[in-house]
Coordinates of N, CA and C in Angstrom, one line a residue:
M9 N 41.7 112.0 65.4 CA 41.3 112.0 67.1 C 41.8 113.5 67.7
T10 N 41.1 114.2 68.2 CA 41.1 115.3 69.0 C 41.8 114.8 70.1
R11 N 43.2 115.5 70.5 CA 43.8 115.0 71.9 C 44.3 116.2 72.7
T12 N 44.4 115.9 73.7 CA 44.5 116.8 74.9 C 46.1 116.8 75.3
Y13 N 47.0 118.5 75.0 CA 48.1 118.3 75.1 C 48.2 119.6 76.4
V14 N 49.3 119.0 77.1 CA 49.6 120.1 78.2 C 51.3 120.5 77.6
V15 N 51.2 122.3 77.5 CA 52.7 122.5 76.9 C 53.3 123.5 78.2
T16 N 54.2 123.6 78.7 CA 54.8 124.3 79.7 C 56.1 125.1 78.8
G17 N 55.8 126.6 79.0 CA 56.5 127.3 78.1 C 55.9 128.2 77.3
A18 N 54.5 127.8 77.4 CA 53.7 128.1 76.1 C 53.6 129.7 75.8
G19 N 54.0 130.3 76.6 CA 54.0 131.9 76.1 C 54.9 132.6 75.3
S20 N 55.9 131.5 75.0 CA 56.9 132.1 73.9 C 57.8 131.2 73.4
G21 N 58.4 131.4 72.3 CA 59.5 130.7 71.7 C 59.1 129.3 71.2
I22 N 59.9 128.3 71.4 CA 59.4 127.1 71.2 C 58.0 126.4 71.8
G23 N 57.7 127.0 72.8 CA 56.7 126.4 73.6 C 55.4 127.2 73.0
E24 N 55.3 128.3 72.3 CA 54.7 129.1 72.2 C 54.3 128.8 70.4
A25 N 55.4 128.2 69.6 CA 55.1 127.8 68.3 C 54.4 126.4 68.3
T26 N 55.0 125.7 69.5 CA 54.4 124.3 69.6 C 52.9 124.2 69.8
A27 N 52.4 125.3 71.2 CA 51.2 125.3 71.1 C 50.2 125.7 70.1
T28 N 50.9 126.7 69.0 CA 50.2 127.1 68.1 C 49.9 126.0 67.0
R29 N 50.9 125.2 66.9 CA 50.6 124.0 65.9 C 50.0 123.1 66.4
L30 N 49.8 122.8 67.8 CA 48.9 121.6 68.2 C 47.5 121.8 68.1
R31 N 47.2 123.8 68.2 CA 45.7 124.0 68.0 C 45.6 124.1 66.7
E32 N 46.1 124.4 65.7 CA 46.2 124.3 64.4 C 45.6 123.1 64.1
D33 N 46.2 122.2 64.2 CA 45.7 120.8 63.9 C 44.5 120.3 64.4
G34 N 43.9 120.9 65.3 CA 42.6 120.6 66.1 C 42.8 120.3 67.4
H35 N 43.7 120.4 68.2 CA 43.9 119.6 69.5 C 43.7 120.5 70.5
T36 N 43.5 120.1 71.1 CA 43.4 120.9 72.9 C 44.5 121.2 73.4
V37 N 44.9 122.4 73.6 CA 46.1 122.6 74.6 C 45.9 123.5 75.8
I38 N 46.6 123.0 76.8 CA 46.4 123.7 77.9 C 47.8 124.3 78.2
G39 N 48.1 125.4 77.9 CA 49.4 126.0 78.1 C 49.7 126.8 79.5
V40 N 50.8 126.5 79.7 CA 51.6 127.1 81.4 C 52.8 127.8 81.0
D41 N 52.6 128.9 82.0 CA 54.0 129.9 81.8 C 53.7 131.3 82.8
L42 N 54.7 132.0 82.8 CA 54.5 132.3 83.8 C 53.9 133.9 83.3
R43 N 53.4 133.6 82.2 CA 52.3 135.1 81.8 C 52.1 134.5 80.2
G44 N 51.0 135.2 79.6 CA 50.5 134.9 78.3 C 50.0 133.3 77.8
A45 N 49.5 132.7 79.0 CA 49.3 130.9 78.9 C 47.7 131.0 79.8
D46 N 47.6 130.0 79.5 CA 45.9 129.3 80.1 C 46.4 129.1 81.8
I47 N 47.7 128.6 82.1 CA 47.7 128.3 83.5 C 49.1 129.3 84.0
T48 N 49.0 130.0 84.8 CA 50.3 131.1 85.3 C 51.0 130.1 86.3
A49 N 52.4 129.9 86.5 CA 52.4 129.1 87.4 C 54.3 129.1 87.0
D50 N 55.0 129.3 88.4 CA 56.7 129.6 88.2 C 56.7 128.2 88.9
L51 N 57.2 127.5 87.6 CA 58.1 126.3 87.8 C 59.2 126.2 88.4
S52 N 59.9 127.3 88.9 CA 61.2 127.5 89.6 C 60.6 127.1 91.3
T53 N 59.6 127.1 91.7 CA 59.1 127.0 93.0 C 58.4 125.7 93.2
E54 N 58.2 124.8 94.8 CA 57.3 123.5 94.6 C 55.9 124.2 94.4
E55 N 55.4 125.2 94.9 CA 54.4 126.2 95.0 C 53.5 126.1 93.8
G56 N 54.6 126.7 92.5 CA 54.1 126.8 91.2 C 54.1 125.0 90.8
R57 N 54.9 124.5 91.0 CA 54.8 123.3 90.5 C 53.2 122.4 90.4
A58 N 53.0 122.7 92.2 CA 51.7 122.2 92.3 C 50.5 122.7 92.2
T59 N 50.6 124.1 91.9 CA 49.5 125.0 90.9 C 49.4 124.6 89.7
M60 N 50.2 124.1 88.8 CA 50.4 123.6 87.7 C 49.9 122.2 87.7
A61 N 49.8 121.4 88.3 CA 49.7 120.1 88.4 C 47.9 120.1 88.9
Q62 N 47.4 120.8 89.8 CA 45.8 120.8 90.2 C 45.6 121.6 88.9
E63 N 45.9 122.4 88.7 CA 45.1 123.2 87.4 C 44.9 122.5 86.2
V64 N 46.0 121.9 85.9 CA 46.1 121.2 84.7 C 44.7 119.9 84.7
E65 N 44.8 119.4 85.9 CA 43.9 118.4 86.1 C 42.8 118.8 86.4
E66 N 42.4 120.3 86.6 CA 40.8 120.6 87.0 C 40.6 120.9 85.3
R67 N 41.0 121.2 84.6 CA 41.2 121.9 83.2 C 40.9 120.5 82.4
S68 N 41.4 119.8 82.7 CA 41.3 118.5 81.8 C 40.5 117.4 82.3
N69 N 39.6 117.9 83.0 CA 38.8 116.8 83.8 C 39.9 115.7 84.1
G70 N 40.9 115.6 84.5 CA 42.0 114.3 85.0 C 41.9 113.6 83.9
S71 N 42.4 113.9 82.6 CA 42.7 113.1 81.8 C 43.6 114.2 80.4
I72 N 44.7 113.5 80.4 CA 45.5 114.4 78.9 C 45.9 113.0 78.3
D73 N 46.4 113.5 77.2 CA 47.3 112.6 76.0 C 48.9 112.7 76.1
A74 N 49.5 114.1 76.3 CA 50.8 113.9 76.2 C 51.2 115.2 77.0
V75 N 52.2 115.2 77.8 CA 52.9 116.5 78.2 C 54.2 117.0 77.5
L76 N 54.2 118.3 77.1 CA 55.6 118.9 76.8 C 56.5 119.4 77.4
A77 N 57.1 119.3 78.2 CA 58.2 119.9 79.3 C 58.9 120.8 78.7
V78 N 58.6 121.9 77.8 CA 59.0 123.2 77.3 C 60.1 124.1 77.9
A79 N 59.1 124.4 79.1 CA 59.4 125.6 79.7 C 61.2 125.8 80.3
G80 N 61.7 126.7 79.9 CA 63.2 126.7 80.4 C 63.7 128.2 80.5
M81 N 65.1 128.2 80.8 CA 65.9 129.4 81.3 C 67.1 129.5 80.6
N82 N 67.9 130.3 80.4 CA 69.4 130.3 80.1 C 69.9 131.5 80.9
A83 N 69.9 131.8 81.8 CA 70.8 132.9 82.4 C 71.8 132.4 83.7
P84 N 72.7 132.9 84.1 CA 73.8 132.8 85.1 C 73.3 132.4 86.2
V85 N 72.2 132.3 86.4 CA 71.4 132.5 87.9 C 70.9 131.1 88.6
P86 N 71.1 131.1 89.7 CA 70.5 129.6 90.0 C 68.9 129.4 89.6
A87 N 68.0 130.2 89.9 CA 66.6 129.5 89.3 C 66.7 128.9 87.8
T88 N 67.7 129.0 87.0 CA 68.1 128.3 85.9 C 67.9 126.7 86.1
V89 N 68.5 126.2 87.0 CA 68.8 124.8 87.5 C 67.3 124.5 87.9
L90 N 66.5 125.7 88.7 CA 65.3 124.8 89.3 C 64.0 124.9 88.3
V91 N 64.3 125.5 87.4 CA 63.4 125.7 85.7 C 63.7 124.3 85.2
N92 N 64.6 124.5 84.7 CA 65.0 123.4 83.5 C 65.3 122.2 84.2
Y93 N 65.6 122.0 85.2 CA 66.0 120.7 85.8 C 64.6 120.0 86.3
F94 N 64.3 120.9 87.8 CA 63.8 120.2 88.9 C 62.2 120.6 88.5
G95 N 61.8 121.5 87.6 CA 60.7 122.4 87.1 C 60.1 121.0 85.8
A96 N 61.2 120.8 85.2 CA 61.0 119.7 84.1 C 60.3 118.3 84.5
V97 N 61.2 117.9 85.3 CA 61.0 116.5 86.1 C 59.5 116.7 86.9
A98 N 59.7 117.7 87.8 CA 58.3 117.6 88.4 C 57.1 117.9 87.3
T99 N 57.2 118.7 86.4 CA 56.2 118.4 85.1 C 55.8 116.9 84.7
L100 N 56.8 116.2 84.4 CA 56.7 115.1 83.7 C 56.1 114.5 84.6
E101 N 56.4 113.9 85.9 CA 56.2 113.4 87.1 C 54.8 113.7 87.7
S102 N 54.4 114.6 87.7 CA 53.1 115.0 88.4 C 51.7 114.2 87.4
L103 N 52.5 115.0 86.1 CA 50.9 114.9 84.9 C 50.9 113.6 84.7
R104 N 52.2 112.6 84.5 CA 52.3 111.3 84.3 C 51.0 110.6 84.7
P105 N 50.2 110.6 86.1 CA 49.1 109.8 86.2 C 47.8 110.5 85.2
L106 N 47.9 111.4 84.7 CA 46.6 112.2 84.1 C 46.2 111.6 82.6
M107 N 48.0 110.7 82.3 CA 47.7 109.8 80.5 C 47.2 108.9 81.1
K108 N 47.1 108.3 82.1 CA 46.3 106.8 82.2 C 45.5 106.2 81.4
G109 N 44.4 107.2 81.3 CA 43.4 106.7 80.2 C 43.9 107.0 78.8
S110 N 44.7 107.6 78.4 CA 44.7 107.9 77.3 C 45.1 106.6 76.2
P111 N 44.6 106.8 75.2 CA 44.8 105.4 74.4 C 46.5 105.5 73.6
A112 N 46.5 106.7 73.7 CA 48.2 106.7 73.2 C 49.0 108.2 73.7
P113 N 49.4 107.5 75.0 CA 50.2 109.0 75.7 C 51.5 108.9 75.6
R114 N 51.9 110.3 75.3 CA 53.1 110.5 75.3 C 54.0 111.8 76.0
A115 N 55.1 111.8 76.1 CA 56.0 112.7 77.0 C 57.0 113.3 76.4
V116 N 57.8 114.0 76.2 CA 58.9 114.9 75.9 C 59.1 116.3 76.6
A117 N 60.6 116.4 76.7 CA 61.3 117.7 77.6 C 62.2 118.0 76.2
V118 N 62.7 119.3 76.4 CA 63.6 119.8 75.8 C 64.6 120.3 76.6
A119 N 65.6 119.3 76.0 CA 67.2 119.8 76.8 C 67.8 120.5 75.7
S120 N 68.9 120.4 75.2 CA 69.6 121.7 74.9 C 71.0 121.0 74.3
M121 N 71.9 121.4 72.9 CA 73.1 121.0 72.8 C 74.1 121.5 73.9
A122 N 73.6 122.3 74.5 CA 74.3 122.8 75.6 C 74.9 121.8 76.4
S123 N 74.1 120.4 76.3 CA 74.2 119.3 77.4 C 75.3 118.8 77.0
L124 N 76.5 119.2 75.7 CA 77.6 118.4 75.3 C 78.5 119.3 75.6
Q125 N 78.3 120.6 76.3 CA 79.1 121.5 76.8 C 79.7 121.4 78.1
P126 N 80.8 122.0 78.8 CA 81.6 121.9 80.1 C 80.1 122.0 81.2
H127 N 80.1 121.1 82.1 CA 79.5 121.1 83.0 C 80.2 121.2 84.9
D128 N 79.2 121.0 85.7 CA 80.1 121.3 87.0 C 78.9 119.8 87.8
S129 N 80.1 119.1 88.4 CA 80.0 117.6 88.4 C 79.1 117.6 89.8
A130 N 79.3 118.5 90.7 CA 78.5 118.5 91.7 C 77.3 119.1 91.8
L131 N 77.3 120.2 90.6 CA 75.5 120.5 90.5 C 75.0 119.2 89.8
L132 N 75.6 118.6 88.7 CA 74.9 117.4 88.0 C 74.6 116.2 89.2
E133 N 75.3 115.8 89.9 CA 75.0 115.0 91.2 C 73.8 115.3 91.8
A134 N 73.9 116.7 92.3 CA 73.1 117.0 93.2 C 71.2 117.0 92.2
C135 N 71.6 117.2 91.4 CA 70.0 117.1 90.1 C 69.8 115.6 90.3
L136 N 70.8 114.6 89.8 CA 70.2 113.6 89.5 C 69.8 112.6 90.6
T137 N 70.3 113.3 92.2 CA 69.9 112.6 93.4 C 68.9 113.1 93.5
G138 N 68.0 114.3 93.0 CA 67.0 114.8 93.3 C 67.3 115.7 94.6
D139 N 68.4 116.1 94.9 CA 68.6 117.2 95.8 C 68.6 118.6 95.9
E140 N 67.2 118.9 95.5 CA 67.1 120.3 95.1 C 67.9 121.5 95.9
A141 N 67.7 121.3 97.4 CA 68.5 122.1 97.9 C 70.1 122.4 97.9
A142 N 70.6 121.3 97.7 CA 72.0 121.0 97.2 C 72.4 121.6 95.9
A143 N 71.3 121.4 95.1 CA 71.4 122.0 93.9 C 71.6 123.6 93.8
L144 N 70.4 124.0 94.4 CA 70.5 125.7 94.7 C 71.7 126.3 95.3
T145 N 72.1 125.6 96.7 CA 73.4 125.7 96.9 C 74.6 126.0 95.8
R146 N 74.7 125.0 95.3 CA 75.7 124.6 94.5 C 75.7 125.9 93.2
A147 N 74.6 126.1 92.8 CA 74.0 127.0 91.5 C 74.7 128.2 91.8
Q148 N 74.4 128.8 93.3 CA 75.1 130.3 93.7 C 76.0 130.1 94.0
E149 N 76.8 129.0 94.5 CA 78.4 129.2 94.2 C 78.8 129.2 93.1
L150 N 78.2 128.7 91.9 CA 79.0 128.9 90.7 C 78.8 130.4 90.0
A151 N 77.4 130.8 90.3 CA 77.2 132.3 90.0 C 77.9 133.4 90.6
D152 N 78.2 133.0 92.1 CA 79.3 133.6 92.8 C 80.5 133.6 92.4
D153 N 80.9 132.5 91.7 CA 82.3 132.5 91.4 C 82.6 132.8 89.9
D154 N 81.6 133.5 89.1 CA 82.1 133.9 87.5 C 81.6 132.4 87.0
N155 N 81.1 131.4 87.2 CA 81.0 130.4 86.6 C 79.4 130.1 86.2
G156 N 78.6 131.0 86.1 CA 77.1 130.5 86.2 C 77.0 129.9 85.0
Y157 N 77.6 130.5 83.6 CA 77.1 129.4 82.4 C 77.2 128.3 82.6
Q158 N 77.7 127.4 83.4 CA 77.7 126.1 83.7 C 76.5 125.7 84.3
I159 N 75.6 126.7 85.0 CA 74.3 126.3 85.1 C 73.3 125.5 84.3
Y160 N 73.3 126.3 83.3 CA 72.4 125.9 81.9 C 72.5 124.5 81.5
S161 N 74.1 124.5 81.0 CA 74.9 123.4 80.7 C 74.4 122.2 81.4
T162 N 74.9 122.0 82.6 CA 74.6 121.3 83.4 C 73.2 120.9 84.0
S163 N 72.2 121.9 83.7 CA 71.0 121.6 83.9 C 70.3 120.7 82.6
K164 N 70.8 121.1 81.7 CA 70.5 120.4 80.4 C 71.0 119.0 80.3
Q165 N 72.2 118.8 80.7 CA 72.6 117.5 80.9 C 71.9 116.6 81.9
A166 N 71.9 117.0 82.9 CA 71.0 116.4 83.8 C 69.5 116.0 83.7
L167 N 68.8 117.1 82.6 CA 67.9 116.6 82.2 C 67.6 115.2 81.1
A168 N 68.9 115.7 80.0 CA 68.7 114.7 79.3 C 69.4 113.0 80.0
R169 N 70.0 113.3 80.8 CA 70.2 111.8 81.4 C 69.2 111.2 82.5
W170 N 68.4 112.3 82.6 CA 67.1 111.7 83.7 C 66.0 111.3 82.6
I171 N 66.1 111.5 81.4 CA 65.0 111.0 80.2 C 65.6 109.6 80.2
R172 N 67.0 109.6 79.6 CA 67.7 108.3 79.5 C 67.5 107.3 80.6
L173 N 67.5 107.6 81.8 CA 67.3 106.5 82.8 C 65.8 106.3 83.0
N174 N 65.0 107.2 82.9 CA 63.7 106.8 83.2 C 62.8 106.3 82.0
A175 N 63.1 106.6 81.0 CA 62.3 106.1 79.7 C 61.8 104.9 79.9
P176 N 63.0 103.6 80.0 CA 62.7 102.3 79.7 C 62.0 101.7 81.2
T177 N 62.0 102.4 82.1 CA 61.1 101.8 83.5 C 59.7 101.5 83.4
D178 N 59.2 100.7 84.5 CA 57.9 100.4 84.4 C 57.2 102.0 84.2
E179 N 57.6 102.6 85.2 CA 56.4 103.9 84.9 C 56.1 104.4 83.8
W180 N 57.1 104.5 83.0 CA 57.0 105.1 81.5 C 56.9 104.0 80.4
A181 N 58.0 103.3 80.1 CA 57.9 102.3 78.8 C 56.6 101.4 79.2
G182 N 56.9 100.6 81.0 CA 56.0 99.6 80.8 C 54.4 100.3 80.9
A183 N 54.2 101.5 81.1 CA 53.0 102.3 81.1 C 52.6 102.6 79.4
D184 N 53.4 102.1 78.6 CA 53.0 102.6 77.1 C 53.3 104.0 76.9
I185 N 54.0 104.7 77.5 CA 54.5 106.0 77.6 C 55.9 106.4 76.7
P186 N 55.9 106.6 75.6 CA 57.3 107.0 75.1 C 57.6 108.3 75.6
L187 N 58.8 108.2 76.4 CA 59.4 109.2 76.9 C 60.8 109.6 76.0
N188 N 60.6 111.2 75.7 CA 61.9 111.2 74.9 C 62.2 113.0 75.1
A189 N 63.3 113.4 74.3 CA 63.6 114.8 74.5 C 64.6 115.3 73.3
I190 N 64.5 116.3 72.9 CA 64.9 116.9 71.7 C 66.2 118.2 72.6
A191 N 67.0 118.3 71.6 CA 68.1 119.2 72.2 C 68.3 119.9 71.1
P192 N 67.7 121.2 71.1 CA 68.0 122.6 70.0 C 69.7 122.9 70.2
A193 N 69.7 123.4 69.1 CA 70.9 124.3 69.2 C 70.2 125.5 69.2
V194 N 70.9 126.5 68.2 CA 70.5 127.8 68.0 C 69.3 128.1 67.5
V195 N 68.4 128.9 68.2 CA 66.9 128.9 67.7 C 66.8 130.3 67.5
L196 N 66.1 130.6 66.3 CA 65.8 132.3 66.3 C 64.8 132.5 66.8
T197 N 65.0 134.0 67.8 CA 64.2 134.2 68.6 C 64.6 135.7 68.5
P198 N 63.9 136.7 69.3 CA 64.1 138.2 69.2 C 65.7 138.2 70.0
M199 N 66.0 137.2 70.9 CA 67.3 137.3 71.6 C 68.6 137.2 71.0
T200 N 68.3 136.5 69.6 CA 69.2 135.9 68.7 C 69.2 136.6 67.4
A201 N 68.3 137.3 67.2 CA 67.7 138.0 65.7 C 69.1 139.4 65.8
E202 N 69.6 140.3 66.3 CA 70.5 141.0 65.9 C 71.8 140.5 65.9
L203 N 71.9 139.5 66.4 CA 73.3 139.0 66.6 C 73.8 137.9 65.2
V204 N 72.4 137.4 64.4 CA 72.4 136.7 62.9 C 72.0 137.7 62.0
S205 N 71.8 139.1 62.1 CA 71.5 139.9 61.4 C 72.5 140.5 60.9
T206 N 73.9 140.5 61.0 CA 75.3 141.0 60.8 C 76.0 139.9 59.9
E207 N 76.9 139.9 59.3 CA 78.1 138.9 59.1 C 78.9 138.5 60.1
A208 N 79.6 139.5 60.6 CA 80.1 139.7 62.1 C 79.5 138.8 63.0
G209 N 78.4 138.9 63.4 CA 77.6 138.1 64.2 C 77.4 136.8 63.8
R210 N 77.0 136.5 62.4 CA 77.2 135.0 62.1 C 78.1 134.4 62.4
E211 N 79.3 135.1 61.8 CA 81.0 134.5 62.1 C 81.1 133.9 63.5
Q212 N 80.6 135.3 64.5 CA 80.9 134.7 65.6 C 79.9 133.5 66.3
L213 N 79.2 133.5 65.7 CA 78.0 132.6 66.3 C 78.6 130.9 65.6
N214 N 79.2 131.1 64.3 CA 79.3 130.1 63.9 C 80.6 129.5 64.8
K215 N 81.3 130.3 65.3 CA 82.6 129.8 65.9 C 82.1 128.9 67.0
Q216 N 81.1 129.6 67.9 CA 80.8 129.0 69.1 C 79.9 128.1 68.9
V217 N 78.8 127.8 68.0 CA 78.0 126.8 67.6 C 78.0 126.6 66.5
P218 N 78.8 125.9 65.8 CA 79.1 125.6 64.3 C 77.6 124.6 63.9
M219 N 76.8 125.2 62.9 CA 75.9 124.2 62.5 C 75.7 124.2 61.0
P220 N 76.8 123.4 60.3 CA 77.0 123.7 59.0 C 75.4 123.2 58.0
L221 N 74.2 122.7 58.7 CA 73.1 122.4 57.5 C 72.1 123.8 58.1
N222 N 72.3 124.7 57.3 CA 71.1 125.8 57.4 C 71.3 126.7 58.6
G223 N 72.1 126.4 59.3 CA 72.1 127.2 60.5 C 71.5 127.4 61.5
P224 N 71.2 128.6 62.1 CA 70.0 128.9 63.2 C 68.4 128.6 62.6
F225 N 67.5 128.3 63.4 CA 66.4 127.7 62.9 C 65.2 128.2 63.7
P226 N 64.0 128.3 63.1 CA 62.9 129.1 63.5 C 62.4 128.0 65.0
A227 N 61.3 128.7 65.8 CA 61.0 127.9 66.8 C 59.9 127.1 66.0
E228 N 59.3 127.0 65.1 CA 58.7 126.3 64.2 C 59.2 124.6 63.9
T229 N 60.6 124.9 63.8 CA 61.2 123.7 63.2 C 61.3 122.9 64.4
A230 N 61.6 123.0 65.7 CA 61.4 122.5 66.8 C 60.0 122.1 67.2
A231 N 59.0 122.8 66.7 CA 57.5 122.6 67.2 C 57.1 121.6 66.2
S232 N 57.5 121.3 65.0 CA 57.3 120.1 64.0 C 57.8 118.7 64.4
L233 N 59.0 118.9 64.9 CA 59.7 117.7 65.9 C 58.9 117.1 67.0
L234 N 58.5 117.9 68.1 CA 57.9 117.9 69.3 C 56.5 117.4 69.1
T235 N 55.6 117.8 67.9 CA 54.4 117.6 67.5 C 54.6 115.9 67.2
W236 N 55.3 115.4 66.5 CA 55.6 114.3 65.9 C 56.0 113.2 67.3
L237 N 56.8 113.3 67.7 CA 57.2 112.9 69.2 C 56.2 112.7 70.1
T238 N 55.3 113.4 69.9 CA 54.0 113.6 71.1 C 52.6 113.2 70.5
G239 N 52.8 112.8 69.2 CA 51.7 112.3 68.3 C 51.4 110.6 68.5
E240 N 50.4 110.3 67.8 CA 50.2 108.7 68.1 C 51.2 107.9 67.2
E241 N 51.6 108.4 66.0 CA 52.6 107.7 65.5 C 53.9 107.0 65.9
N242 N 53.9 107.9 67.1 CA 55.0 107.5 67.5 C 55.0 106.8 68.9
T243 N 55.7 105.4 68.5 CA 54.9 104.2 69.3 C 56.1 103.6 70.0
H244 N 57.3 103.7 69.3 CA 58.3 103.0 69.9 C 59.7 103.8 70.3
L245 N 59.8 105.0 70.0 CA 60.9 106.0 70.6 C 61.1 105.9 71.8
C246 N 62.3 105.6 72.6 CA 62.1 105.4 73.8 C 63.5 106.0 74.4
G247 N 63.5 106.9 75.4 CA 64.8 107.5 75.9 C 65.6 108.2 75.0
Q248 N 65.2 108.6 73.6 CA 66.2 109.2 73.1 C 66.2 110.9 73.1
V249 N 67.1 111.3 73.0 CA 67.6 112.7 72.9 C 68.2 113.0 71.5
I250 N 66.9 113.7 71.0 CA 67.3 114.0 69.9 C 67.7 115.2 69.1
F251 N 69.0 115.5 68.6 CA 70.0 116.8 68.5 C 69.1 117.7 67.1
L252 N 68.6 118.4 67.2 CA 67.7 119.2 66.3 C 68.7 120.3 66.3
D253 N 69.8 120.4 65.7 CA 71.3 121.5 65.7 C 72.0 121.8 64.7
G254 N 71.2 121.0 63.4 CA 72.1 121.5 62.2 C 73.4 121.2 62.1
G255 N 73.8 119.8 62.8 CA 75.1 119.2 62.8 C 76.1 119.3 63.9
Y256 N 75.7 120.3 64.9 CA 76.3 120.7 65.7 C 77.4 119.3 66.7
D257 N 76.3 118.5 67.1 CA 76.5 117.5 67.6 C 77.7 116.5 66.6
A258 N 77.3 116.4 65.4 CA 78.0 115.8 64.8 C 79.9 116.3 64.1
V259 N 79.9 117.9 64.3 CA 80.8 118.5 64.4 C 81.3 118.1 65.6
T260 N 80.7 118.2 66.7 CA 81.1 118.2 68.3 C 81.7 116.7 68.4
R261 N 81.6 115.8 68.4 CA 81.6 114.5 68.9 C 81.8 113.6 67.6
Q262 N 81.7 114.2 66.3 CA 82.2 113.7 64.9 C 81.6 112.0 65.1
D263 N 82.3 110.9 65.1 CA 82.0 109.7 64.7 C 81.8 109.1 66.2
S264 N 82.0 109.8 67.4 CA 81.3 108.9 68.6 C 80.0 109.1 68.7
T265 N 79.5 108.1 69.1 CA 78.0 107.7 69.3 C 77.6 108.2 70.6
W266 N 78.7 108.3 71.6 CA 78.4 108.2 73.3 C 79.3 109.5 73.5

């Protein structure tokens, strides 16, 4: 059966690989990104999120089968939390009504293994309470104090926790919509290519992000998992954050399951 998917971040990286995979499988994909996609929208802004939702509804004639909130950024700046958390949540929430008529609605987000790394409690609280203004203020404070690296890890932890909290609710599980997330470790992109091309670079990366099973992976690996999570076969996975990380989670948390 041909399905209609919305993929944010479709212009590059995991989003692009996933959109390509879905199209190759014969599905209709509506891609969203700042450039190089069907819909141009800045998910760090309320205006951009509204534009995305409106154009998706128009292009899909009001009916889609799955939402993949892949768009994200990793920079020590406030915009990171706006895209990674508030943009992702807005994507999932605003497009959920368009899945009402689908025989197999599905939704997934992309968190990160960084959700296990140090975070900022105040920023996390602002995210989970939906206070975007407070989150923006706190993120700017972190950036100004040279703690901007915590913006990314906190935004991804907040997203993972939002998935866990909302997946079993009436709005998602009660509407027969499996809602889950993946948490990738190091993905091979142009940004990481130079680092992994030398032995010294690989050693440095392995110290920072140990991935004993095959190391960093291409975006297509994540695309395969996202495709399954949003396919008809996935009927019962609910609120799971799947660490696609070559073993980083197991190395970091060892036998702890939480």
